[in-house]
PDB file of C-alpha atoms in Angstrom:
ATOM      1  CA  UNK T   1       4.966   7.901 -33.592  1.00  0.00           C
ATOM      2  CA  UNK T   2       7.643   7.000 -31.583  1.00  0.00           C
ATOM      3  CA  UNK T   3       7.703   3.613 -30.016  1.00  0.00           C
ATOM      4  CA  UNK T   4       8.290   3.997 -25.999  1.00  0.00           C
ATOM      5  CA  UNK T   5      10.142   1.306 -24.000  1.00  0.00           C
ATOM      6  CA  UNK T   6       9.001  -1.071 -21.794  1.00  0.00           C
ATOM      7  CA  UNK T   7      12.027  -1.727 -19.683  1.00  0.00           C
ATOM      8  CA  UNK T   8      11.029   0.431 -16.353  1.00  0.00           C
ATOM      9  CA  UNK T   9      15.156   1.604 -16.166  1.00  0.00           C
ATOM     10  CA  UNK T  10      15.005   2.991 -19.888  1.00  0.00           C
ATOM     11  CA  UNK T  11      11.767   4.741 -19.059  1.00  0.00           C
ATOM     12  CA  UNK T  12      13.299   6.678 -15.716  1.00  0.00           C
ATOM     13  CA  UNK T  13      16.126   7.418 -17.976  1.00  0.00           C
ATOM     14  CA  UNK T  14      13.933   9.099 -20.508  1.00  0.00           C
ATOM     15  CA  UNK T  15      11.943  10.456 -17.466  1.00  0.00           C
ATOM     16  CA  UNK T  16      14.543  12.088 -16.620  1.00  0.00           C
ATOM     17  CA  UNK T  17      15.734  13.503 -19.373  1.00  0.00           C
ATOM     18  CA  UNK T  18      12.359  15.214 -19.612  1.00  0.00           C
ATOM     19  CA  UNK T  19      10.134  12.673 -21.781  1.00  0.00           C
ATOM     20  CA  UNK T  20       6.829  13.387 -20.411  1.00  0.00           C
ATOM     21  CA  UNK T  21       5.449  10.275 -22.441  1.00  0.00           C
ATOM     22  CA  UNK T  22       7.970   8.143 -20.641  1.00  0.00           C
ATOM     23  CA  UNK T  23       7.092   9.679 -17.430  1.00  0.00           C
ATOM     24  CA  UNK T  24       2.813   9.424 -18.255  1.00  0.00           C
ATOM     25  CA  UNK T  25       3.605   5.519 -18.749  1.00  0.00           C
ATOM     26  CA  UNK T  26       5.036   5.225 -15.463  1.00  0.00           C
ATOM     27  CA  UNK T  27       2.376   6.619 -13.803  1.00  0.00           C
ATOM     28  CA  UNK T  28      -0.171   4.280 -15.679  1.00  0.00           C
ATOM     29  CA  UNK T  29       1.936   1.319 -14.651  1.00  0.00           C
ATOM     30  CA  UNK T  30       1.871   2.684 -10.855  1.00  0.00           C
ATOM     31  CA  UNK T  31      -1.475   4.203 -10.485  1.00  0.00           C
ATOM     32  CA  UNK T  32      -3.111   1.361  -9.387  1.00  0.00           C
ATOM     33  CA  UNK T  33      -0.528   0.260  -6.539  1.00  0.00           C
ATOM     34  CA  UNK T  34       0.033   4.302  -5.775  1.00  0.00           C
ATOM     35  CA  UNK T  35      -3.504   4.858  -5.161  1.00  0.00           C
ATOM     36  CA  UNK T  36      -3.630   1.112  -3.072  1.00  0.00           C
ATOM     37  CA  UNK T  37      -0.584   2.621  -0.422  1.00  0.00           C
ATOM     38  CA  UNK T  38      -2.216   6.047  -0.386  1.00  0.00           C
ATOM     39  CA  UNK T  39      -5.796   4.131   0.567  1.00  0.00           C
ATOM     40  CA  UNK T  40      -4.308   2.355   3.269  1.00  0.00           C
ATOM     41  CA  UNK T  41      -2.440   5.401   4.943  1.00  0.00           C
ATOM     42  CA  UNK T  42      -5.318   7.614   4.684  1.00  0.00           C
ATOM     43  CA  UNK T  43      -8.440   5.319   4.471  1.00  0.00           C
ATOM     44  CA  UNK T  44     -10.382   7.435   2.707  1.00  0.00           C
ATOM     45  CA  UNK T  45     -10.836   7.106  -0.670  1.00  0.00           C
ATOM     46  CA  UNK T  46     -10.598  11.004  -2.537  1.00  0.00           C
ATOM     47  CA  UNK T  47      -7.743  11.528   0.211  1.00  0.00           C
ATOM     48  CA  UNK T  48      -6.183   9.059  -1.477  1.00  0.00           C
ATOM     49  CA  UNK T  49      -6.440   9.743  -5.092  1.00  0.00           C
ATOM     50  CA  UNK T  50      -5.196  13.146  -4.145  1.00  0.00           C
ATOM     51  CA  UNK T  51      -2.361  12.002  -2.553  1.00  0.00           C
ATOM     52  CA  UNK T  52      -2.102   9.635  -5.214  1.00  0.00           C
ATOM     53  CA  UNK T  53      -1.652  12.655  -7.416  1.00  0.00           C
ATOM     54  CA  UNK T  54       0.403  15.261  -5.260  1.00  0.00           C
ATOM     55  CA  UNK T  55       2.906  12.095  -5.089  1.00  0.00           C
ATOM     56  CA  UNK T  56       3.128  11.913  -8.570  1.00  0.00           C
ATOM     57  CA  UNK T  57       3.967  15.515  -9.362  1.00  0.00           C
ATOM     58  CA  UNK T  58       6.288  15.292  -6.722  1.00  0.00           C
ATOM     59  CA  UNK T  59       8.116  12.201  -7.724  1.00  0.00           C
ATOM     60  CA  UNK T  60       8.019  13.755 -11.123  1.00  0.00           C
ATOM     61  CA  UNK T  61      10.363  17.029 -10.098  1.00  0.00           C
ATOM     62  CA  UNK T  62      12.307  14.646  -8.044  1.00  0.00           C
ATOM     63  CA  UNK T  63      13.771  12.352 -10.612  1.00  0.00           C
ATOM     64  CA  UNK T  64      16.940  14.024 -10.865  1.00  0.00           C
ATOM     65  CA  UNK T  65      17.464  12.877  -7.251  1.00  0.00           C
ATOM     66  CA  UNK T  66      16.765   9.371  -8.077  1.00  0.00           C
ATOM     67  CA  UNK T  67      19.206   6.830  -7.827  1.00  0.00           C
ATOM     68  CA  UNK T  68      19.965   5.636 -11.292  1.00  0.00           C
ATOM     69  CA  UNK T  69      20.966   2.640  -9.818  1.00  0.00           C
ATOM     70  CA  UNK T  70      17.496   1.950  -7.376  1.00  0.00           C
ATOM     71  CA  UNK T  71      14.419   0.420  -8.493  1.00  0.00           C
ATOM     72  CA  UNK T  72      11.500   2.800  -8.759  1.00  0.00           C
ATOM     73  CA  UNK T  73       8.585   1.114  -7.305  1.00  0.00           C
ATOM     74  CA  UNK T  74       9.528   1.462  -3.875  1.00  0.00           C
ATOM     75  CA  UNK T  75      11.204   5.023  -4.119  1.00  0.00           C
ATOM     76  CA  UNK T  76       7.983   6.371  -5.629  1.00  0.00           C
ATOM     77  CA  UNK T  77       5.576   3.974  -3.127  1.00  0.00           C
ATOM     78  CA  UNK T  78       7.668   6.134  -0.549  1.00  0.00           C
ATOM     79  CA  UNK T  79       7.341   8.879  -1.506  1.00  0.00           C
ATOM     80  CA  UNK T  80       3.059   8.169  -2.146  1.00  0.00           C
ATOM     81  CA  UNK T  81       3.150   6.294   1.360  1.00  0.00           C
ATOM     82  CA  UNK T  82       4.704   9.846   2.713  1.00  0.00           C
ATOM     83  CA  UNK T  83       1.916  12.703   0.909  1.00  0.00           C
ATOM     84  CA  UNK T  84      -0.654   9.859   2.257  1.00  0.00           C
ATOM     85  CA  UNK T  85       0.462  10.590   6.018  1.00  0.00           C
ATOM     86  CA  UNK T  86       1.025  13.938   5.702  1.00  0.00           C
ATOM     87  CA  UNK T  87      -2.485  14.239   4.182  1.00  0.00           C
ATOM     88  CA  UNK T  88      -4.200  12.347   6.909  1.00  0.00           C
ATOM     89  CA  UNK T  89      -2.084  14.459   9.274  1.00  0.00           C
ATOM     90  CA  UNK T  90      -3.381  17.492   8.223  1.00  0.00           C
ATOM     91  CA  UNK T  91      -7.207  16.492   7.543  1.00  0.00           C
ATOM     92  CA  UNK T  92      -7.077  15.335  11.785  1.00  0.00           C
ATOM     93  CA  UNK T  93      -9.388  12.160  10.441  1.00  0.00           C
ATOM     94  CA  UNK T  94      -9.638   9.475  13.199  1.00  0.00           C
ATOM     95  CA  UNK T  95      -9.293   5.766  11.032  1.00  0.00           C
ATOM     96  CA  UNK T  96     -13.120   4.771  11.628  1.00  0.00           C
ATOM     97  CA  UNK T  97     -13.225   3.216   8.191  1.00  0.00           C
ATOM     98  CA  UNK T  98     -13.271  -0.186   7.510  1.00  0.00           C
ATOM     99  CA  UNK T  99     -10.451  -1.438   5.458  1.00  0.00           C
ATOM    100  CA  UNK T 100     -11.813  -2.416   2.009  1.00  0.00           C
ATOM    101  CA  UNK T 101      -8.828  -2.944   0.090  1.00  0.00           C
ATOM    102  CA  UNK T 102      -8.598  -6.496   1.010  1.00  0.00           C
ATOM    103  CA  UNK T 103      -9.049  -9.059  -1.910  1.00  0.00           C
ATOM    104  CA  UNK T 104     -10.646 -11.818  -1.375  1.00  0.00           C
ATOM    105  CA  UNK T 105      -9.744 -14.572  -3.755  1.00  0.00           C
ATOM    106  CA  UNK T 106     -12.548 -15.288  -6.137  1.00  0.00           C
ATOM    107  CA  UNK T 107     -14.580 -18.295  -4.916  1.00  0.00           C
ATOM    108  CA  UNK T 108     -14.656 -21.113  -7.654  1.00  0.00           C
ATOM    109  CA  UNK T 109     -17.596 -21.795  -9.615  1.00  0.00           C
ATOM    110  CA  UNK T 110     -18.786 -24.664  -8.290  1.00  0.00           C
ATOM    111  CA  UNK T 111     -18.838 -22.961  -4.466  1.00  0.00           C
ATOM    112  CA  UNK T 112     -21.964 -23.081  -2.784  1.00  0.00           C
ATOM    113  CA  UNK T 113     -24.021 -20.438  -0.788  1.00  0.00           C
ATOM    114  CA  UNK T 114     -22.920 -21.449   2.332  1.00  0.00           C
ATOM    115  CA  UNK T 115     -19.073 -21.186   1.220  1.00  0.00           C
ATOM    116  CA  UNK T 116     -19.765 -17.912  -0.065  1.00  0.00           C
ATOM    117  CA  UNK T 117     -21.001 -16.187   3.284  1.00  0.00           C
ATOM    118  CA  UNK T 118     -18.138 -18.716   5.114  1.00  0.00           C
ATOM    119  CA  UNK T 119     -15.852 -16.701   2.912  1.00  0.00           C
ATOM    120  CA  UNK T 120     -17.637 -13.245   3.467  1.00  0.00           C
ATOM    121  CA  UNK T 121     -17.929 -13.889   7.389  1.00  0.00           C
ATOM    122  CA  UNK T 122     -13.967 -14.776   7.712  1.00  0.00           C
ATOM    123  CA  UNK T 123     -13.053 -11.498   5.781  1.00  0.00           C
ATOM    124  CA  UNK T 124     -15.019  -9.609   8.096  1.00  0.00           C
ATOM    125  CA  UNK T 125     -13.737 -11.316  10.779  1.00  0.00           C
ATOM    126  CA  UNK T 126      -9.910 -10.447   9.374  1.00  0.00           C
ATOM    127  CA  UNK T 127     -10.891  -7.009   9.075  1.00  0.00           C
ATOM    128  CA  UNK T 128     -12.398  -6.309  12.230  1.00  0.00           C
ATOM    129  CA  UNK T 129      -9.463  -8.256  13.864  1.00  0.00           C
ATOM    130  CA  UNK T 130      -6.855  -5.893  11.831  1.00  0.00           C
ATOM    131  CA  UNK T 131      -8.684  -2.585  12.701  1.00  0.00           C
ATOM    132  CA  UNK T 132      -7.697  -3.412  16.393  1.00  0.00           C
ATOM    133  CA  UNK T 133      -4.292  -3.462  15.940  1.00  0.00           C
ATOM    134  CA  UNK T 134      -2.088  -0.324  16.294  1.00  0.00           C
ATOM    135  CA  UNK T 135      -1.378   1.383  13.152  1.00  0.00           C
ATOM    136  CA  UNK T 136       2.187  -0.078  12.355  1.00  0.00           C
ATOM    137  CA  UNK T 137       1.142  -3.518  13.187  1.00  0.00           C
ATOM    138  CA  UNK T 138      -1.645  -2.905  10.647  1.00  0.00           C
ATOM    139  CA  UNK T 139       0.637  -1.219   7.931  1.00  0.00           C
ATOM    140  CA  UNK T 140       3.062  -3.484   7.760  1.00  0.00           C
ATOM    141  CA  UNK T 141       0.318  -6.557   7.483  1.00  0.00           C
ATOM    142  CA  UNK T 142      -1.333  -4.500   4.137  1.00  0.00           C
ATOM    143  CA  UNK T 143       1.666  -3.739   2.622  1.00  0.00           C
ATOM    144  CA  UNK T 144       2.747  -7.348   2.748  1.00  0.00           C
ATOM    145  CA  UNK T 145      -0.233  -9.287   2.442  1.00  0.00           C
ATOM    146  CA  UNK T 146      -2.532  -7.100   0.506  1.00  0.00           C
ATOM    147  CA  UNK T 147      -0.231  -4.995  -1.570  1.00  0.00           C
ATOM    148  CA  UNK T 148       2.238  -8.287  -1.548  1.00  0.00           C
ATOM    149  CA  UNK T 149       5.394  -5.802  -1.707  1.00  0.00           C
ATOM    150  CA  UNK T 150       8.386  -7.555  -0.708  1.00  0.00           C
ATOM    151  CA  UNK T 151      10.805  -7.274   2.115  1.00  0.00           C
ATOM    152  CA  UNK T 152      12.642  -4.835   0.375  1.00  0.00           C
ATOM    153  CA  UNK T 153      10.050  -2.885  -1.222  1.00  0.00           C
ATOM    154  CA  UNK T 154       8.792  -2.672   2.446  1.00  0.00           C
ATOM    155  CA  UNK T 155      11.607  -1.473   3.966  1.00  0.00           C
ATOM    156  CA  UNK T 156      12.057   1.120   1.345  1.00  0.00           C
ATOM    157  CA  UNK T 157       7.889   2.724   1.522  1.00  0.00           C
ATOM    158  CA  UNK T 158       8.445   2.055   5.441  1.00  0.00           C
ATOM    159  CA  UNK T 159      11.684   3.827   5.696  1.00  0.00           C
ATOM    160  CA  UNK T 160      13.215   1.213   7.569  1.00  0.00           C
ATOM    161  CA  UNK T 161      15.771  -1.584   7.138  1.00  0.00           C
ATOM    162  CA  UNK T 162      14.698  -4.984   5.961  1.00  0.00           C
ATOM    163  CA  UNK T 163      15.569  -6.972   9.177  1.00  0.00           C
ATOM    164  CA  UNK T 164      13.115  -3.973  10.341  1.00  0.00           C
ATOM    165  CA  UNK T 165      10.661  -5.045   8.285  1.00  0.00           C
ATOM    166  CA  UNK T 166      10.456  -8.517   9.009  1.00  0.00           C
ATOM    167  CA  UNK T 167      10.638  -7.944  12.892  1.00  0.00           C
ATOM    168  CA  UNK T 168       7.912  -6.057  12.647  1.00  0.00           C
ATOM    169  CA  UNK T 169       5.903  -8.266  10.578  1.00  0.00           C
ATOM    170  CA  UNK T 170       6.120 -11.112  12.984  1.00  0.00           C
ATOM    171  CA  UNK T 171       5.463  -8.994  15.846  1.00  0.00           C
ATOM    172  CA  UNK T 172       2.296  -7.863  14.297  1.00  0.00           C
ATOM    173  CA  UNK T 173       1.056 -10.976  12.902  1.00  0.00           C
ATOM    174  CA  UNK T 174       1.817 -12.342  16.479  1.00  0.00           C
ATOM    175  CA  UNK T 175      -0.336  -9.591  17.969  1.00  0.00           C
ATOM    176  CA  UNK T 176      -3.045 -10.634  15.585  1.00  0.00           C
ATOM    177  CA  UNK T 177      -3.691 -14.140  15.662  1.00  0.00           C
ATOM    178  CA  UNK T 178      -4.719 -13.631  19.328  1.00  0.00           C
ATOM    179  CA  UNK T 179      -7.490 -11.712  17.961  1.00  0.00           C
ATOM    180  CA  UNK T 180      -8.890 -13.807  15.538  1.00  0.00           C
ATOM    181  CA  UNK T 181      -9.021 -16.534  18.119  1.00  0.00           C
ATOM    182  CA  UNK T 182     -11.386 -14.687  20.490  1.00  0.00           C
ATOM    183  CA  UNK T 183     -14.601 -15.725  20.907  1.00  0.00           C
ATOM    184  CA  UNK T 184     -17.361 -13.168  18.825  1.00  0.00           C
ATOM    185  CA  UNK T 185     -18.116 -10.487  20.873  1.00  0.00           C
ATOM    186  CA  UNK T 186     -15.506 -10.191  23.394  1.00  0.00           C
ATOM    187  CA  UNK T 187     -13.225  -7.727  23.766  1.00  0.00           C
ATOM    188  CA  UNK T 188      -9.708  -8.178  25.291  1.00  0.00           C
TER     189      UNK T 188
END
């Protein structure tokens, strides 16, 4: 059996010289971060395993567009972050779903009860606080914060140019913090 490589270059190369087997372990490396980006433009979950999918198959005829000199990632999280919209587009689903992609960082062992519900109450509060925000301001906050893509990356999903990116993520984070300073219950 033939050994595959590692290096993510050698296995676009091989991609796209029509290795399927080189192509199947780039999707396993990807799946998880490809369904992540399709859950967060569609925000519901079999939406976006299909467009998880459909963006696969897709990327898949399109690799002898790719760049040979890009990195991958973000070209493919584009093109993912792309089927997502177009799926939620075409479904006409309102985003009424609360965002449950968020990690929260495992509590040590040693935490008590009453850190545990501190901890569940402040993600709540985070995500009821994000769900208010217009969609971009939102976007951009996931992508960096729960999907921790970089600038670049970012800018590449987003279609946009890195200053872009981080205007838009201080703009958004600035239009957030005045919501998770609001007293419980009240509505600006």
């Amino acid at each position: 059996m033939e050994q595959l490589p590692l290096d993510e270059g050698a296995l676009v190369e091989a991609a796209r010289a029509g290795d399927t087997a080189a192509y199947a372990q780039l999707v396993r490396r990807y799946q998880d971060v490809a369904f992540r980006v399709a859950y967060l433009n569609t925000r519901h979950e079999a939406d976006a395993a299909d467009a998880a999918q459909e963006a696969f198959v897709k990327a898949y005829y399109a690799l002898p567009r790719f760049r040979e000199e890009a990195p991958f990632r973000p070209w493919l999280l584009r093109i993912v972050a792309n089927e997502a919209r177009n799926k939620r587009r075409s479904a006409g689903r309102r985003e009424r779903l609360a965002l449950r992609v968020a990690v929260v960082p495992d509590a040590p062992a040693e935490a008590s009860p009453e850190d545990d519900a501190l901890l569940a109450e402040r993600r709540e509060t985070l995500l009821a606080a994000l769900a208010r925000l217009r969609e971009k301001d939102r976007r951009v906050i996931e992508y960096r914060y729960f999907l921790d893509l970089s600038e670049a990356e970012m800018a590449e999903v987003m279609g946009v140019a890195p200053g872009t990116v981080k205007s838009r993520l201080s703009r958004a984070l600035g239009r957030l913090r005045p919501l998770l300073e609001e007293p419980e219950g009240v509505e600006p």
